[in-house]
């Protein structure tokens, strides 16, 4: 980037006080035209406060104490509120986390995009409507005329996010402030959004400040990285040198996990076998059924971790819940050791419960808020436990013995998740279903939990079914990986097979959208031909043939008619795509 | 590893609760006062609330005389206790009867609400946790009870079953149970999908254990908050039933009865024997409502 050009944004000594406690202290930042700066830091480091302060706004008792925010030569904090409002939305745009919450449910999409134009520029009604449609078309929404007339609840989350971009970029802002713009989005949609933002900033030479806890996003899209900790800048470095030699403690801790080796392979001895499991849910008020799990088969060995990945609605959580018999599968068999879980009666199931445990996504929701940690752990044990056993369990998960007296509310999310893990291992299970155990945690807490889970596996020899949409953590946890799409496993292979060389077109698209926390493996630098087009089919009316055929770049005419089977490829993995397996066969022979 | 762990879990997060408002404190004070009077009211009354004195229809002391009278009380002048609220047409001391009445009014209201809270929350738990047809039947029966006007149903039931304090308690309990069923059920429906419920299932706990130990305690908050408001209404209802002659029997000191028996004198200018019990009802109902409102702000979602 041309750093000698006049900066678009120049922030000097910005301090925001809450009562008299600084939330952001002496913040300094310059952004050159066409530059994207990443801002990271743990929860509560002051990122969101800063985002608002750049627009001259504060929340609650906070106020901007000192500093200047100069945008194209004008100090935003020195001018009056009316002229500042004039600049917001036209010269500065803010994109916030929850795309649906940011759209008004009572107005049509086109109207809302149009409102951005009308608030700052003049134009006739039809002109505005045309511009809104044109904007939707450039963002790649199919059938933009119809979308412009839709209400927010009629479009998917990914589309809602694109509408927000349309609104944010609609007025051609000089500065884009995006506060965790993609959290909660699936990886493929996240990649689409960030690609669009990246292209736009580069093309028009505006500036962007991207606030995120995801180091993969920063590595892939940002030119510079700033780390905030307790409101202070502890790092400001070009992206490459940040990743190769982080200077402050926070960055080092967060980046440390990347350098660790993946888990060593266990001795193969099957523990859990699932055969042709299906599960459908009735759709209320109709005779139709939603297909959640469709002909799923896999095994997990002793001491092995199977990663189950897929986007939201792919059925991965339902698989986990069926194994635990929290819901009953429709057909298929689940064999644990030599006992059938699916057919077990109440007595056999009670014995099985002790060998099968679970850790859920939301650590606070999984603990009874009225019970102390000691009570929660005691509930898991058959006999009344002594204090020593509880202290021992707490120590196993890296918590002090004094935590036993605390109630869940008094603990941080990371500590709460440790208590959940302690409860799961209290019964000495052989398999733990980990249902997105790190998704609700900050990066630091996430790393702690991943290390803990790996350490426990080495020490106790427990097997994991690791369900996650976060490919980074899956790569660090799993020995083998299964990719799910619309209730089916489309590819099942070793970690290296799936992550290094995915075969199924869907796995390819998923992995292409995966943002690795490594600035030398950026998504924007490589060709990504595997991008899937169109929308995911509804799980109520599934296509006759391959479920991916309508979006697949390599689909043959037969794919639309013939359902695909999960077949072994020459290298031992299973792939639900005959053309892909055939293609691999050709390259080998 | 330990360095990173310490870093990752530094400190607990406490959420500061907003300070209780003035209205909440006032409500709490009035609730406590009514409960104290329920226990000791008849004992601390200066006159026997059921034995007439010789002064008949004596008005309360004039406002200007009150400081002097207070001084006399403090200095312990040997004199008959003062009729602060005057006496009624039969010579009963109004003040004594007003502070003796909570023994009846508040006790009936609290007893009825306790009974309906216990029965209602258990039925609500059943409705939210059991098979759909059981839950459905419980809810339809609740609808049926709530479909009738509360006051008229109360009058009819009390008249049919005989006018005793116990019948009034049972009638009110019967009429208020659907409120608690409904509140508890809706909360149970959201609590039963919480993670800790599934975690307890994965540990092999029985459904009844989960329902009683995990779901019910976490589903009680709205019902408990509602109880405060409903007790206020139950006091009003008890007094109302007595006023129309379907409540407690005279000459029990009771606010509604006092208003009813003095209503005729009101026209002749003897305002004190009905205004003071009326004020007592208003202040008490307001106290319970303010307390419930404050509780909801503090603990509600």
Coordinates of N, CA and C in Angstrom, one line a residue, chain A residues 40-43 212-216 218 225 227-229 234-235 242-243 246-260 441-448 450-451 472-473 476 517, chain B residues 3-5 7-8:
Chain A
X40 N -7.8 -6.3 16.9 CA -8.2 -7.5 17.7 C -8.0 -7.3 19.1
X41 N -8.4 -8.2 19.9 CA -8.2 -8.1 21.4 C -9.3 -9.0 22.0
X42 N -9.1 -9.4 23.3 CA -10.1 -10.2 23.9 C -11.4 -9.4 24.2
X43 N -12.4 -10.2 24.7 CA -13.7 -9.5 25.0 C -13.4 -8.4 26.1
X212 N -12.2 -7.8 14.9 CA -12.6 -9.2 15.0 C -11.7 -9.9 15.9
X213 N -12.2 -11.0 16.5 CA -11.4 -11.8 17.4 C -10.8 -13.0 16.5
X214 N -11.2 -13.1 15.3 CA -10.8 -14.2 14.4 C -9.5 -13.9 13.7
X215 N -8.4 -14.5 14.1 CA -7.1 -14.2 13.6 C -7.0 -14.7 12.1
X216 N -7.9 -15.6 11.7 CA -7.9 -16.1 10.3 C -8.4 -15.0 9.4
X218 N -8.1 -11.7 10.0 CA -7.0 -10.7 10.0 C -5.9 -11.1 9.1
X225 N -2.2 -4.9 11.8 CA -2.9 -5.4 12.9 C -2.6 -4.5 14.1
X227 N -3.5 -4.5 18.3 CA -4.1 -5.3 19.4 C -4.4 -4.4 20.5
X228 N -5.7 -4.5 21.0 CA -6.1 -3.7 22.1 C -6.1 -4.6 23.3
X229 N -5.7 -4.1 24.5 CA -5.8 -4.9 25.7 C -6.2 -3.9 26.8
X234 N -1.5 -2.5 22.4 CA -0.2 -3.2 22.8 C 0.6 -3.6 21.6
X235 N 0.0 -3.5 20.4 CA 0.7 -3.9 19.3 C 0.1 -3.2 18.1
X242 N 3.4 -9.4 12.4 CA 2.6 -9.8 13.5 C 2.6 -11.3 13.7
X243 N 2.3 -12.0 12.6 CA 2.2 -13.4 12.6 C 3.5 -14.2 12.8
X246 N 5.1 -12.1 17.0 CA 4.2 -11.2 17.8 C 5.0 -10.8 19.1
X247 N 4.7 -9.5 19.5 CA 5.6 -9.0 20.5 C 4.9 -9.0 21.9
X248 N 3.6 -8.8 22.0 CA 3.0 -8.7 23.3 C 2.5 -10.1 23.8
X249 N 2.2 -10.2 25.1 CA 1.8 -11.5 25.7 C 0.5 -12.0 25.1
X250 N -0.5 -11.1 24.9 CA -1.8 -11.6 24.4 C -1.6 -12.2 23.0
X251 N -0.9 -11.5 22.1 CA -0.8 -12.0 20.7 C 0.0 -13.3 20.7
X252 N 1.0 -13.4 21.6 CA 1.8 -14.6 21.6 C 1.0 -15.8 22.1
X253 N 0.1 -15.6 23.1 CA -0.7 -16.7 23.6 C -1.7 -17.1 22.5
X254 N -2.3 -16.1 21.8 CA -3.3 -16.5 20.9 C -2.7 -17.2 19.7
X255 N -1.5 -16.8 19.3 CA -0.9 -17.3 18.1 C -0.2 -18.6 18.4
X256 N 0.1 -18.9 19.7 CA 0.9 -20.1 20.0 C 0.3 -21.4 19.5
X257 N -1.0 -21.5 19.5 CA -1.6 -22.8 19.1 C -1.3 -23.2 17.7
X258 N -1.1 -22.2 16.8 CA -0.9 -22.5 15.4 C 0.4 -23.4 15.2
X259 N 1.3 -23.2 16.1 CA 2.6 -23.8 15.9 C 2.6 -25.3 16.5
X260 N 1.6 -25.6 17.2 CA 1.6 -26.9 17.8 C 1.3 -28.0 16.8
X441 N -16.7 -19.0 23.2 CA -15.6 -18.5 24.0 C -14.7 -17.5 23.3
X442 N -14.0 -16.7 24.1 CA -13.0 -15.7 23.5 C -11.8 -16.6 23.0
X443 N -11.0 -16.0 22.1 CA -9.8 -16.7 21.6 C -9.0 -17.3 22.6
X444 N -8.7 -16.6 23.7 CA -7.8 -17.1 24.7 C -8.4 -18.3 25.5
X445 N -9.7 -18.1 25.9 CA -10.4 -19.2 26.5 C -10.5 -20.4 25.6
X446 N -10.7 -20.2 24.3 CA -10.8 -21.3 23.4 C -9.5 -22.1 23.3
X447 N -8.4 -21.4 23.3 CA -7.1 -22.1 23.2 C -6.9 -23.0 24.5
X448 N -7.3 -22.4 25.6 CA -7.2 -23.1 26.9 C -8.0 -24.4 26.9
X450 N -9.1 -26.1 24.2 CA -8.6 -27.1 23.2 C -7.4 -27.8 23.8
X451 N -6.5 -27.1 24.5 CA -5.3 -27.7 25.1 C -5.8 -28.7 26.2
X472 N -10.7 -24.2 12.1 CA -9.4 -24.1 12.8 C -9.3 -25.0 14.0
X473 N -10.4 -25.0 14.9 CA -10.3 -25.9 16.0 C -10.4 -27.3 15.7
X476 N -7.1 -28.7 14.9 CA -6.3 -28.9 16.0 C -6.7 -30.1 16.9
X517 N -5.2 -18.9 9.8 CA -4.5 -17.8 10.4 C -3.0 -17.7 10.0
Chain B
X3 N 1.0 -20.6 32.2 CA 1.0 -19.2 31.9 C -0.2 -18.8 31.1
X4 N -0.5 -19.6 30.1 CA -1.6 -19.3 29.2 C -2.9 -19.5 30.0
X5 N -3.0 -20.5 30.8 CA -4.2 -20.8 31.5 C -4.5 -19.6 32.4
X7 N -3.8 -16.7 32.2 CA -4.1 -15.5 31.3 C -5.6 -15.7 30.8
X8 N -5.9 -17.0 30.5 CA -7.2 -17.2 29.9 C -8.3 -17.0 30.8

